[in-house]
PDB file of C-alpha atoms in Angstrom:
ATOM      1  CA  MET A  17      -3.944 -28.092   3.675  1.00 40.00           C
ATOM      2  CA  ILE A  18      -1.503 -25.272   3.063  1.00 41.00           C
ATOM      3  CA  SER A  19       1.711 -25.578   5.034  1.00 39.00           C
ATOM      4  CA  LYS A  20       3.028 -22.737   7.169  1.00 40.00           C
ATOM      5  CA  VAL A  21       5.770 -20.595   5.719  1.00 41.00           C
ATOM      6  CA  LYS A  22       8.796 -19.235   7.458  1.00 43.00           C
ATOM      7  CA  THR A  23       8.140 -15.990   9.289  1.00 44.00           C
ATOM      8  CA  LEU A  24       9.373 -13.060   7.207  1.00 49.00           C
ATOM      9  CA  GLU A  25      11.507 -10.365   8.749  1.00 53.00           C
ATOM     10  CA  PRO A  26       9.622  -7.036   8.960  1.00 50.00           C
ATOM     11  CA  TYR A  27      12.586  -5.080   7.641  1.00 47.00           C
ATOM     12  CA  ALA A  28      14.564  -5.479   4.450  1.00 47.00           C
ATOM     13  CA  SER A  29      18.143  -4.315   4.430  1.00 38.00           C
ATOM     14  CA  CYS A  30      20.896  -4.592   1.879  1.00 36.00           C
ATOM     15  CA  PRO A  31      24.401  -5.665   2.868  1.00 35.00           C
ATOM     16  CA  ILE A  32      25.886  -3.073   0.505  1.00 37.00           C
ATOM     17  CA  VAL A  33      24.017   0.028   1.687  1.00 39.00           C
ATOM     18  CA  SER A  34      23.582  -1.023   5.290  1.00 36.00           C
ATOM     19  CA  LEU A  35      22.268   2.324   6.521  1.00 37.00           C
ATOM     20  CA  ILE A  36      19.102   1.972   4.457  1.00 56.00           C
ATOM     21  CA  MET A  37      16.292  -0.070   6.014  1.00 66.00           C
ATOM     22  CA  ILE A  38      12.989  -0.778   4.295  1.00 77.00           C
ATOM     23  CA  LYS A  39      10.030  -1.768   6.467  1.00 83.00           C
ATOM     24  CA  VAL A  40       8.108  -4.113   4.204  1.00 86.00           C
ATOM     25  CA  GLU A  41       4.876  -3.960   6.204  1.00 87.00           C
ATOM     26  CA  ASP A  42       4.733  -0.205   5.597  1.00 89.00           C
ATOM     27  CA  CYS A  43       5.300  -0.829   1.890  1.00 91.00           C
ATOM     28  CA  VAL A  44       2.295  -3.167   1.787  1.00 93.00           C
ATOM     29  CA  GLN A  45       0.128  -0.499   3.419  1.00 95.00           C
ATOM     30  CA  GLU A  46       1.311   2.210   1.017  1.00 95.00           C
ATOM     31  CA  LEU A  47       0.861  -0.138  -1.943  1.00 96.00           C
ATOM     32  CA  LEU A  48      -2.714  -0.928  -0.910  1.00 97.00           C
ATOM     33  CA  GLU A  49      -3.567   2.752  -0.528  1.00 98.00           C
ATOM     34  CA  PHE A  50      -1.987   3.441  -3.923  1.00 97.00           C
ATOM     35  CA  VAL A  51      -3.925   0.605  -5.610  1.00 98.00           C
ATOM     36  CA  LEU A  52      -7.272   1.670  -4.138  1.00 98.00           C
ATOM     37  CA  GLN A  53      -6.778   5.374  -4.871  1.00 98.00           C
ATOM     38  CA  SER A  54      -5.578   4.663  -8.421  1.00 97.00           C
ATOM     39  CA  SER A  55      -8.637   2.476  -9.002  1.00 97.00           C
ATOM     40  CA  ILE A  56     -10.881   5.321  -7.834  1.00 98.00           C
ATOM     41  CA  ASN A  57      -9.046   7.788 -10.103  1.00 96.00           C
ATOM     42  CA  GLY A  58      -9.168   5.411 -13.067  1.00 95.00           C
ATOM     43  CA  THR A  59      -5.368   5.392 -13.426  1.00 94.00           C
ATOM     44  CA  LEU A  60      -4.576   1.852 -12.265  1.00 94.00           C
ATOM     45  CA  ASP A  61      -4.541   0.114 -15.675  1.00 87.00           C
ATOM     46  CA  PHE A  62      -5.969  -2.905 -13.866  1.00 90.00           C
ATOM     47  CA  ASP A  63      -9.628  -3.703 -13.249  1.00 94.00           C
ATOM     48  CA  LEU A  64     -10.079  -4.610  -9.587  1.00 97.00           C
ATOM     49  CA  GLY A  65     -13.701  -5.577 -10.145  1.00 96.00           C
ATOM     50  CA  LEU A  66     -14.647  -3.480  -7.105  1.00 97.00           C
ATOM     51  CA  SER A  67     -17.019  -0.537  -7.004  1.00 96.00           C
ATOM     52  CA  THR A  68     -15.680   2.972  -6.501  1.00 96.00           C
ATOM     53  CA  ALA A  69     -17.842   3.269  -3.381  1.00 95.00           C
ATOM     54  CA  PHE A  70     -16.252   0.140  -1.893  1.00 97.00           C
ATOM     55  CA  CYS A  71     -12.699   1.358  -2.578  1.00 98.00           C
ATOM     56  CA  SER A  72     -13.559   4.785  -1.173  1.00 97.00           C
ATOM     57  CA  GLY A  73     -15.038   3.140   1.909  1.00 96.00           C
ATOM     58  CA  LEU A  74     -11.792   1.285   2.558  1.00 97.00           C
ATOM     59  CA  LEU A  75      -9.851   4.570   2.401  1.00 97.00           C
ATOM     60  CA  LYS A  76     -12.344   6.598   4.433  1.00 94.00           C
ATOM     61  CA  HIS A  77     -11.087   8.099   7.701  1.00 90.00           C
ATOM     62  CA  ASP A  78     -13.053   8.426  10.919  1.00 84.00           C
ATOM     63  CA  PRO A  79     -11.481  10.836  13.463  1.00 75.00           C
ATOM     64  CA  SER A  80     -13.220   9.153  16.396  1.00 66.00           C
ATOM     65  CA  SER A  81     -12.207   5.639  15.349  1.00 55.00           C
ATOM     66  CA  ASN A  82      -9.467   4.978  17.901  1.00 58.00           C
ATOM     67  CA  PRO A  83      -8.066   1.435  18.130  1.00 53.00           C
ATOM     68  CA  LEU A  84      -9.439  -0.647  20.962  1.00 50.00           C
ATOM     69  CA  PRO A  85      -7.078  -2.641  23.250  1.00 50.00           C
ATOM     70  CA  ASP A  86      -8.103  -5.789  21.357  1.00 48.00           C
ATOM     71  CA  SER A  87      -7.945  -4.638  17.758  1.00 50.00           C
ATOM     72  CA  THR A  88      -9.368  -7.929  16.445  1.00 52.00           C
ATOM     73  CA  ALA A  89     -12.689  -7.552  18.274  1.00 57.00           C
ATOM     74  CA  GLY A  90     -15.794  -5.577  17.421  1.00 61.00           C
ATOM     75  CA  VAL A  91     -16.255  -3.166  14.540  1.00 67.00           C
ATOM     76  CA  PRO A  92     -12.926  -2.662  12.718  1.00 75.00           C
ATOM     77  CA  PRO A  93     -11.544   0.882  13.053  1.00 84.00           C
ATOM     78  CA  TYR A  94     -11.308   3.238  10.114  1.00 89.00           C
ATOM     79  CA  PRO A  95      -9.519   3.614   7.786  1.00 93.00           C
ATOM     80  CA  LEU A  96     -10.251  -0.001   6.925  1.00 93.00           C
ATOM     81  CA  TYR A  97      -7.411  -0.309   4.419  1.00 95.00           C
ATOM     82  CA  LYS A  98      -4.881  -0.206   7.271  1.00 93.00           C
ATOM     83  CA  ARG A  99      -6.614  -3.127   8.978  1.00 91.00           C
ATOM     84  CA  LEU A 100      -6.761  -4.901   5.623  1.00 94.00           C
ATOM     85  CA  SER A 101      -3.054  -4.400   4.898  1.00 94.00           C
ATOM     86  CA  SER A 102      -2.152  -5.751   8.354  1.00 92.00           C
ATOM     87  CA  ALA A 103      -4.270  -8.855   7.759  1.00 93.00           C
ATOM     88  CA  LEU A 104      -2.664  -9.388   4.351  1.00 94.00           C
ATOM     89  CA  TRP A 105       0.814  -8.975   5.814  1.00 92.00           C
ATOM     90  CA  GLU A 106       0.127 -11.450   8.637  1.00 91.00           C
ATOM     91  CA  SER A 107      -1.306 -13.953   6.161  1.00 92.00           C
ATOM     92  CA  ILE A 108       1.818 -13.694   3.995  1.00 91.00           C
ATOM     93  CA  CYS A 109       4.159 -13.955   6.985  1.00 89.00           C
ATOM     94  CA  TYR A 110       2.495 -16.775   8.887  1.00 88.00           C
ATOM     95  CA  GLY A 111       0.745 -18.724   6.156  1.00 88.00           C
ATOM     96  CA  SER A 112      -2.744 -18.571   7.658  1.00 86.00           C
ATOM     97  CA  PHE A 113      -5.768 -16.666   6.463  1.00 85.00           C
ATOM     98  CA  CYS A 114      -6.701 -13.939   8.951  1.00 70.00           C
ATOM     99  CA  PRO A 115      -5.324 -15.473  12.196  1.00 48.00           C
ATOM    100  CA  MET A 116      -8.197 -14.031  14.253  1.00 48.00           C
ATOM    101  CA  TYR A 117     -10.421 -16.822  12.923  1.00 43.00           C
ATOM    102  CA  LYS A 118      -8.581 -19.251  15.179  1.00 44.00           C
ATOM    103  CA  ARG A 119     -10.419 -17.876  18.184  1.00 39.00           C
ATOM    104  CA  MET A 120     -13.726 -17.029  16.535  1.00 48.00           C
ATOM    105  CA  LEU A 121     -16.956 -18.963  16.953  1.00 47.00           C
ATOM    106  CA  MET A 122     -18.206 -20.153  13.559  1.00 51.00           C
ATOM    107  CA  THR A 123     -21.297 -22.326  13.263  1.00 53.00           C
ATOM    108  CA  ASN A 124     -23.301 -22.251  10.040  1.00 56.00           C
ATOM    109  CA  GLY A 125     -21.311 -22.906   6.888  1.00 59.00           C
ATOM    110  CA  GLU A 126     -18.035 -23.560   8.698  1.00 68.00           C
ATOM    111  CA  SER A 127     -16.915 -26.210   6.186  1.00 73.00           C
ATOM    112  CA  SER A 128     -17.678 -23.980   3.193  1.00 81.00           C
ATOM    113  CA  LEU A 129     -15.908 -21.032   4.817  1.00 80.00           C
ATOM    114  CA  LYS A 130     -12.776 -23.076   5.480  1.00 84.00           C
ATOM    115  CA  GLN A 131     -12.668 -24.116   1.827  1.00 89.00           C
ATOM    116  CA  LYS A 132     -12.905 -20.490   0.772  1.00 89.00           C
ATOM    117  CA  GLU A 133     -10.197 -19.507   3.243  1.00 89.00           C
ATOM    118  CA  GLU A 134      -7.829 -22.145   1.843  1.00 92.00           C
ATOM    119  CA  LYS A 135      -8.453 -20.871  -1.681  1.00 94.00           C
ATOM    120  CA  TRP A 136      -7.894 -17.270  -0.590  1.00 94.00           C
ATOM    121  CA  LEU A 137      -4.776 -18.190   1.341  1.00 94.00           C
ATOM    122  CA  LYS A 138      -3.235 -19.952  -1.664  1.00 94.00           C
ATOM    123  CA  LEU A 139      -3.839 -16.826  -3.722  1.00 95.00           C
ATOM    124  CA  ILE A 140      -2.320 -14.572  -1.046  1.00 95.00           C
ATOM    125  CA  MET A 141       0.709 -16.826  -0.619  1.00 94.00           C
ATOM    126  CA  ASP A 142       1.366 -17.178  -4.360  1.00 92.00           C
ATOM    127  CA  LYS A 143       0.999 -13.518  -5.308  1.00 92.00           C
ATOM    128  CA  GLY A 144       1.985 -12.100  -1.920  1.00 91.00           C
ATOM    129  CA  SER A 145       5.228 -14.025  -1.717  1.00 87.00           C
ATOM    130  CA  GLU A 146       6.109 -12.795  -5.200  1.00 85.00           C
ATOM    131  CA  MET A 147       5.405  -9.230  -4.112  1.00 88.00           C
ATOM    132  CA  VAL A 148       7.249  -9.433  -0.795  1.00 86.00           C
ATOM    133  CA  GLU A 149      10.231 -11.331  -2.166  1.00 80.00           C
ATOM    134  CA  GLN A 150      10.692  -8.543  -4.674  1.00 71.00           C
ATOM    135  CA  ILE A 151      10.610  -5.898  -1.962  1.00 78.00           C
ATOM    136  CA  LEU A 152      12.495  -7.902   0.646  1.00 72.00           C
ATOM    137  CA  LYS A 153      15.275  -9.466  -1.371  1.00 75.00           C
ATOM    138  CA  THR A 154      16.073  -7.124  -4.237  1.00 83.00           C
ATOM    139  CA  LEU A 155      15.573  -3.506  -3.183  1.00 88.00           C
ATOM    140  CA  ILE A 156      18.628  -1.474  -2.305  1.00 88.00           C
ATOM    141  CA  LEU A 157      17.148   1.942  -1.605  1.00 90.00           C
ATOM    142  CA  GLU A 158      13.901   3.716  -0.770  1.00 91.00           C
ATOM    143  CA  LEU A 159      13.378   7.272  -1.995  1.00 93.00           C
ATOM    144  CA  HIS A 160      10.501   9.662  -1.434  1.00 92.00           C
ATOM    145  CA  VAL A 161       9.444  12.291  -3.959  1.00 94.00           C
ATOM    146  CA  ASP A 162       6.587  14.788  -4.087  1.00 93.00           C
ATOM    147  CA  GLU A 163       3.311  13.576  -5.579  1.00 94.00           C
ATOM    148  CA  HIS A 164       3.873  15.590  -8.757  1.00 94.00           C
ATOM    149  CA  PHE A 165       7.230  13.903  -9.422  1.00 96.00           C
ATOM    150  CA  PHE A 166       5.809  10.525  -8.389  1.00 97.00           C
ATOM    151  CA  MET A 167       3.129  10.686 -11.083  1.00 96.00           C
ATOM    152  CA  GLN A 168       5.756  11.711 -13.650  1.00 97.00           C
ATOM    153  CA  LEU A 169       7.763   8.630 -12.687  1.00 97.00           C
ATOM    154  CA  LYS A 170       4.692   6.414 -13.002  1.00 95.00           C
ATOM    155  CA  ASP A 171       3.812   7.851 -16.409  1.00 95.00           C
ATOM    156  CA  GLY A 172       7.376   7.351 -17.687  1.00 96.00           C
ATOM    157  CA  GLN A 173       8.053  11.064 -18.177  1.00 97.00           C
ATOM    158  CA  LYS A 174      10.780  11.339 -15.551  1.00 98.00           C
ATOM    159  CA  SER A 175      13.822   9.061 -15.871  1.00 98.00           C
ATOM    160  CA  ILE A 176      16.521  10.839 -13.840  1.00 98.00           C
ATOM    161  CA  GLU A 177      16.370  11.516 -10.103  1.00 96.00           C
ATOM    162  CA  ARG A 178      18.657  14.120  -8.581  1.00 94.00           C
ATOM    163  CA  LYS A 179      20.193  13.428  -5.181  1.00 92.00           C
ATOM    164  CA  TYR A 180      22.956  15.187  -3.300  1.00 91.00           C
ATOM    165  CA  ALA A 181      26.074  13.002  -3.152  1.00 88.00           C
ATOM    166  CA  LEU A 182      25.841  11.713   0.414  1.00 87.00           C
ATOM    167  CA  ALA A 183      27.789   8.757   1.786  1.00 85.00           C
ATOM    168  CA  LYS A 184      24.746   6.463   1.766  1.00 84.00           C
ATOM    169  CA  TYR A 185      24.573   6.723  -2.036  1.00 90.00           C
ATOM    170  CA  ASP A 186      28.270   6.041  -2.695  1.00 86.00           C
ATOM    171  CA  ARG A 187      27.838   2.403  -3.732  1.00 87.00           C
ATOM    172  CA  LEU A 188      24.810   2.713  -5.960  1.00 92.00           C
ATOM    173  CA  GLU A 189      25.458   0.846  -9.197  1.00 93.00           C
ATOM    174  CA  PRO A 190      23.634   0.008 -12.431  1.00 96.00           C
ATOM    175  CA  GLY A 191      21.324  -2.978 -12.036  1.00 94.00           C
ATOM    176  CA  MET A 192      20.300  -2.195  -8.462  1.00 93.00           C
ATOM    177  CA  LEU A 193      16.597  -1.738  -7.697  1.00 93.00           C
ATOM    178  CA  ILE A 194      15.120   1.200  -5.815  1.00 94.00           C
ATOM    179  CA  ILE A 195      11.556   1.960  -4.725  1.00 94.00           C
ATOM    180  CA  PHE A 196       9.854   5.358  -4.779  1.00 95.00           C
ATOM    181  CA  ASN A 197       7.276   6.249  -2.118  1.00 94.00           C
ATOM    182  CA  LYS A 198       7.093   2.553  -1.152  1.00 93.00           C
ATOM    183  CA  CYS A 199       5.170   1.882  -4.384  1.00 94.00           C
ATOM    184  CA  LEU A 200       7.077   2.083  -7.681  1.00 96.00           C
ATOM    185  CA  VAL A 201      10.189   0.006  -8.367  1.00 95.00           C
ATOM    186  CA  PHE A 202      12.892   1.145 -10.793  1.00 97.00           C
ATOM    187  CA  GLU A 203      16.235  -0.229 -11.928  1.00 96.00           C
ATOM    188  CA  ILE A 204      19.309   1.977 -11.861  1.00 97.00           C
ATOM    189  CA  SER A 205      20.796   2.208 -15.353  1.00 98.00           C
ATOM    190  CA  ASP A 206      23.574   4.674 -14.529  1.00 98.00           C
ATOM    191  CA  VAL A 207      24.823   7.012 -11.787  1.00 97.00           C
ATOM    192  CA  ARG A 208      26.647  10.173 -12.847  1.00 97.00           C
ATOM    193  CA  ARG A 209      28.331  12.624 -10.476  1.00 96.00           C
ATOM    194  CA  TYR A 210      28.457  16.401 -10.944  1.00 96.00           C
ATOM    195  CA  VAL A 211      30.027  19.262  -9.023  1.00 94.00           C
ATOM    196  CA  SER A 212      26.761  21.210  -8.833  1.00 93.00           C
ATOM    197  CA  ILE A 213      23.091  21.110  -9.757  1.00 93.00           C
ATOM    198  CA  TYR A 214      23.770  23.618 -12.520  1.00 95.00           C
ATOM    199  CA  ASP A 215      26.408  21.347 -14.095  1.00 96.00           C
ATOM    200  CA  MET A 216      23.970  18.445 -13.968  1.00 97.00           C
ATOM    201  CA  LEU A 217      21.121  20.396 -15.571  1.00 97.00           C
ATOM    202  CA  GLU A 218      23.473  21.683 -18.264  1.00 97.00           C
ATOM    203  CA  SER A 219      24.778  18.201 -19.118  1.00 98.00           C
ATOM    204  CA  GLU A 220      21.653  16.058 -18.769  1.00 98.00           C
ATOM    205  CA  ASN A 221      18.345  16.151 -20.616  1.00 98.00           C
ATOM    206  CA  LEU A 222      16.319  18.668 -18.613  1.00 98.00           C
ATOM    207  CA  GLN A 223      13.019  16.974 -19.490  1.00 98.00           C
ATOM    208  CA  SER A 224      14.273  13.692 -18.033  1.00 98.00           C
ATOM    209  CA  ILE A 225      14.899  15.382 -14.676  1.00 98.00           C
ATOM    210  CA  LEU A 226      12.076  17.935 -14.560  1.00 97.00           C
ATOM    211  CA  PRO A 227       9.435  17.212 -17.216  1.00 97.00           C
ATOM    212  CA  GLY A 228       7.638  20.370 -18.274  1.00 96.00           C
ATOM    213  CA  VAL A 229      10.357  22.742 -17.067  1.00 96.00           C
ATOM    214  CA  GLU A 230      11.582  24.874 -19.956  1.00 94.00           C
ATOM    215  CA  SER A 231      14.825  26.445 -18.742  1.00 97.00           C
ATOM    216  CA  ILE A 232      17.867  25.579 -16.646  1.00 97.00           C
ATOM    217  CA  ASP A 233      17.282  28.649 -14.483  1.00 96.00           C
ATOM    218  CA  GLU A 234      13.752  27.510 -13.683  1.00 96.00           C
ATOM    219  CA  GLY A 235      15.006  24.009 -12.934  1.00 95.00           C
ATOM    220  CA  LEU A 236      17.742  25.407 -10.728  1.00 93.00           C
ATOM    221  CA  GLN A 237      15.199  27.320  -8.655  1.00 92.00           C
ATOM    222  CA  ILE A 238      13.041  24.219  -8.194  1.00 92.00           C
ATOM    223  CA  LEU A 239      15.874  21.877  -7.212  1.00 90.00           C
ATOM    224  CA  ASN A 240      17.600  24.386  -4.944  1.00 84.00           C
ATOM    225  CA  PHE A 241      14.352  24.697  -3.022  1.00 82.00           C
ATOM    226  CA  LEU A 242      14.280  20.946  -2.317  1.00 78.00           C
ATOM    227  CA  ASN A 243      16.430  19.298   0.361  1.00 66.00           C
ATOM    228  CA  GLU A 244      18.472  22.406   1.104  1.00 64.00           C
ATOM    229  CA  GLU A 245      19.719  20.917   4.373  1.00 63.00           C
ATOM    230  CA  GLU A 246      21.477  18.098   2.489  1.00 69.00           C
ATOM    231  CA  GLU A 247      23.455  20.498   0.309  1.00 70.00           C
ATOM    232  CA  GLU A 248      25.691  21.605   3.190  1.00 65.00           C
ATOM    233  CA  ILE A 249      27.051  18.098   3.830  1.00 72.00           C
ATOM    234  CA  ALA A 250      27.039  16.816   0.253  1.00 83.00           C
ATOM    235  CA  ASP A 251      30.030  16.255  -1.970  1.00 86.00           C
ATOM    236  CA  GLY A 252      28.475  17.149  -5.290  1.00 92.00           C
ATOM    237  CA  VAL A 253      25.297  15.997  -6.998  1.00 94.00           C
ATOM    238  CA  LEU A 254      24.237  12.629  -8.413  1.00 95.00           C
ATOM    239  CA  ALA A 255      22.092  12.049 -11.472  1.00 97.00           C
ATOM    240  CA  ILE A 256      20.516   8.629 -10.858  1.00 97.00           C
ATOM    241  CA  CYS A 257      19.282   7.329 -14.207  1.00 98.00           C
ATOM    242  CA  ILE A 258      16.419   4.859 -13.817  1.00 98.00           C
ATOM    243  CA  SER A 259      14.087   2.683 -15.861  1.00 98.00           C
ATOM    244  CA  SER A 260      10.852   1.025 -14.794  1.00 94.00           C
ATOM    245  CA  VAL A 261      10.802  -2.743 -14.244  1.00 94.00           C
ATOM    246  CA  PRO A 262       7.966  -4.847 -15.715  1.00 90.00           C
ATOM    247  CA  LEU A 263       7.062  -6.678 -12.502  1.00 88.00           C
ATOM    248  CA  GLN A 264       5.719  -4.037 -10.123  1.00 93.00           C
ATOM    249  CA  PRO A 265       4.652  -5.022  -6.582  1.00 94.00           C
ATOM    250  CA  TYR A 266       1.460  -2.993  -6.854  1.00 95.00           C
ATOM    251  CA  ILE A 267       0.387  -5.162  -9.813  1.00 94.00           C
ATOM    252  CA  SER A 268       0.797  -8.302  -7.689  1.00 93.00           C
ATOM    253  CA  LEU A 269      -1.221  -6.684  -4.908  1.00 96.00           C
ATOM    254  CA  ALA A 270      -3.909  -5.542  -7.343  1.00 97.00           C
ATOM    255  CA  ALA A 271      -4.240  -9.142  -8.555  1.00 96.00           C
ATOM    256  CA  ILE A 272      -4.717 -10.319  -4.950  1.00 97.00           C
ATOM    257  CA  ILE A 273      -7.362  -7.665  -4.265  1.00 97.00           C
ATOM    258  CA  SER A 274      -9.196  -8.452  -7.494  1.00 98.00           C
ATOM    259  CA  GLU A 275      -9.341 -12.211  -6.929  1.00 96.00           C
ATOM    260  CA  LEU A 276     -10.261 -11.962  -3.255  1.00 96.00           C
ATOM    261  CA  SER A 277     -13.165  -9.737  -4.291  1.00 96.00           C
ATOM    262  CA  TYR A 278     -15.703  -8.490  -1.762  1.00 94.00           C
ATOM    263  CA  GLU A 279     -16.126 -11.591   0.373  1.00 91.00           C
ATOM    264  CA  GLY A 280     -12.423 -12.356   0.687  1.00 93.00           C
ATOM    265  CA  LEU A 281     -11.552  -8.764   1.581  1.00 94.00           C
ATOM    266  CA  GLN A 282     -14.359  -8.619   4.124  1.00 90.00           C
ATOM    267  CA  GLY A 283     -13.107 -11.898   5.565  1.00 89.00           C
ATOM    268  CA  LEU A 284      -9.663 -10.375   6.089  1.00 91.00           C
ATOM    269  CA  LEU A 285     -11.369  -7.531   7.931  1.00 88.00           C
ATOM    270  CA  GLY A 286     -12.974 -10.038  10.299  1.00 82.00           C
ATOM    271  CA  LEU A 287     -16.441  -9.674   8.779  1.00 80.00           C
ATOM    272  CA  THR A 288     -18.828 -12.458   7.851  1.00 74.00           C
ATOM    273  CA  HIS A 289     -21.810 -12.655   5.502  1.00 67.00           C
ATOM    274  CA  THR A 290     -25.303 -13.451   6.740  1.00 66.00           C
ATOM    275  CA  ALA A 291     -28.571 -13.978   4.860  1.00 63.00           C
ATOM    276  CA  GLY A 292     -29.396 -10.867   2.862  1.00 65.00           C
ATOM    277  CA  THR A 293     -25.933  -9.319   3.102  1.00 72.00           C
ATOM    278  CA  VAL A 294     -25.231  -6.775   0.365  1.00 76.00           C
ATOM    279  CA  PRO A 295     -21.893  -7.934  -1.150  1.00 77.00           C
ATOM    280  CA  ASP A 296     -20.160  -4.567  -1.566  1.00 84.00           C
ATOM    281  CA  VAL A 297     -21.270  -2.848   1.656  1.00 83.00           C
ATOM    282  CA  LEU A 298     -18.828  -2.109   4.470  1.00 88.00           C
ATOM    283  CA  PRO A 299     -19.676  -1.570   8.142  1.00 80.00           C
ATOM    284  CA  PRO A 300     -20.262   2.070   9.112  1.00 77.00           C
ATOM    285  CA  PRO A 301     -17.574   3.956  11.034  1.00 77.00           C
ATOM    286  CA  ARG A 302     -17.692   3.786  14.808  1.00 66.00           C
ATOM    287  CA  SER A 303     -18.687   7.447  15.027  1.00 66.00           C
ATOM    288  CA  ALA A 304     -21.854   6.701  13.038  1.00 61.00           C
ATOM    289  CA  LEU A 305     -22.706   3.784  15.315  1.00 61.00           C
ATOM    290  CA  LEU A 306     -22.136   5.888  18.421  1.00 62.00           C
ATOM    291  CA  SER A 307     -24.275   8.696  17.018  1.00 64.00           C
ATOM    292  CA  SER A 308     -27.151   6.301  16.412  1.00 61.00           C
ATOM    293  CA  PHE A 309     -27.258   5.496  20.132  1.00 60.00           C
ATOM    294  CA  ILE A 310     -27.656   9.115  21.195  1.00 63.00           C
ATOM    295  CA  LEU A 311     -30.415  10.104  18.762  1.00 58.00           C
ATOM    296  CA  PRO A 312     -33.632  11.214  20.505  1.00 62.00           C
ATOM    297  CA  TYR A 313     -36.257   8.519  20.865  1.00 57.00           C
ATOM    298  CA  LYS A 314     -39.243   9.125  18.559  1.00 60.00           C
ATOM    299  CA  PRO A 315     -41.774   6.297  18.947  1.00 60.00           C
ATOM    300  CA  GLU A 316     -44.066   7.795  16.307  1.00 64.00           C
ATOM    301  CA  GLU A 317     -41.453   7.272  13.572  1.00 58.00           C
ATOM    302  CA  THR A 318     -41.192   3.936  11.802  1.00 55.00           C
ATOM    303  CA  LEU A 319     -38.965   2.517   9.093  1.00 48.00           C
ATOM    304  CA  ASN A 320     -40.616   2.559   5.691  1.00 48.00           C
ATOM    305  CA  HIS A 321     -37.928   0.557   3.922  1.00 44.00           C
ATOM    306  CA  ALA A 322     -35.808  -2.303   5.099  1.00 43.00           C
ATOM    307  CA  SER A 323     -32.168  -1.383   5.533  1.00 46.00           C
ATOM    308  CA  PRO A 324     -29.676  -3.530   3.611  1.00 50.00           C
ATOM    309  CA  ALA A 325     -27.761  -5.994   5.707  1.00 51.00           C
ATOM    310  CA  VAL A 326     -24.070  -5.270   6.039  1.00 53.00           C
ATOM    311  CA  PRO A 327     -21.284  -7.740   6.825  1.00 60.00           C
ATOM    312  CA  LEU A 328     -21.100  -8.293  10.561  1.00 53.00           C
ATOM    313  CA  PRO A 329     -18.018  -8.527  12.776  1.00 54.00           C
ATOM    314  CA  LEU A 330     -17.456 -12.073  13.925  1.00 49.00           C
ATOM    315  CA  VAL A 331     -18.041 -12.582  17.642  1.00 42.00           C
ATOM    316  CA  ALA A 332     -15.173 -14.018  19.664  1.00 42.00           C
ATOM    317  CA  SER A 333     -15.846 -17.321  21.395  1.00 39.00           C
ATOM    318  CA  SER A 334     -15.478 -17.532  25.128  1.00 38.00           C
TER     319      SER A 334
END
């Protein structure tokens, strides 16, 4: 039996830069979206062992899929990855696999399912605690950059981030960890202050700040266009030199997703397998289910092929 863990605080803050708050639950959601999308694009450098269709299904949106008052009942709302990230976060925080099972009626295979849940929970706690402890205890700052710059950071092309010298960045020091777009963690190697963006571009390696940009004038135009409102209250410009750290939280999450595989992920979504269930099939969006009820009745039409069984939502016990 796996013991309960202490409830984790939903926010991470650093005593040095107290104005900066990082909501860890949001990081988990962004990390999951990043892992699934990278797997689809073939850029993850980690084999999840999941089909592209399954990953795409988890990311799929359904405009009519509004949350019900009891979000743990019935067909889970799209996009499913948000429901999945919430279940993962609750499992990490409270040390129980998908808490909704406590009030679900399970009959056939209950003993086998509990054994699987304990195995899945141990995996989530081991890898998840590693991931959350890194985000919760060591990060000092969260920064957001455009997708183009984000991919340059991931690929190791960009190693200097420009920020206007605001008060909240005054105490940044080498050795501190920062996270970009709630996904990629970097260590600060140096922080250098300049009077202006032009001085920074003239002194630093231009390709480290803006990979692919060929001239200082071009770089000046790009950077002046970004965050113009901060320039008025800034006291100069900072060149934050960064280097990637080997232990990335998205790698820990990818390992969890891979080892949970189809059945474990479906279990976190509140779904259960029945005889004939196709392993990598997800339930249809609510809009598709609603549409099926309003189709015209045509008694002359019959099914020629049996439809594959999909995982079913567990029914709450009374």
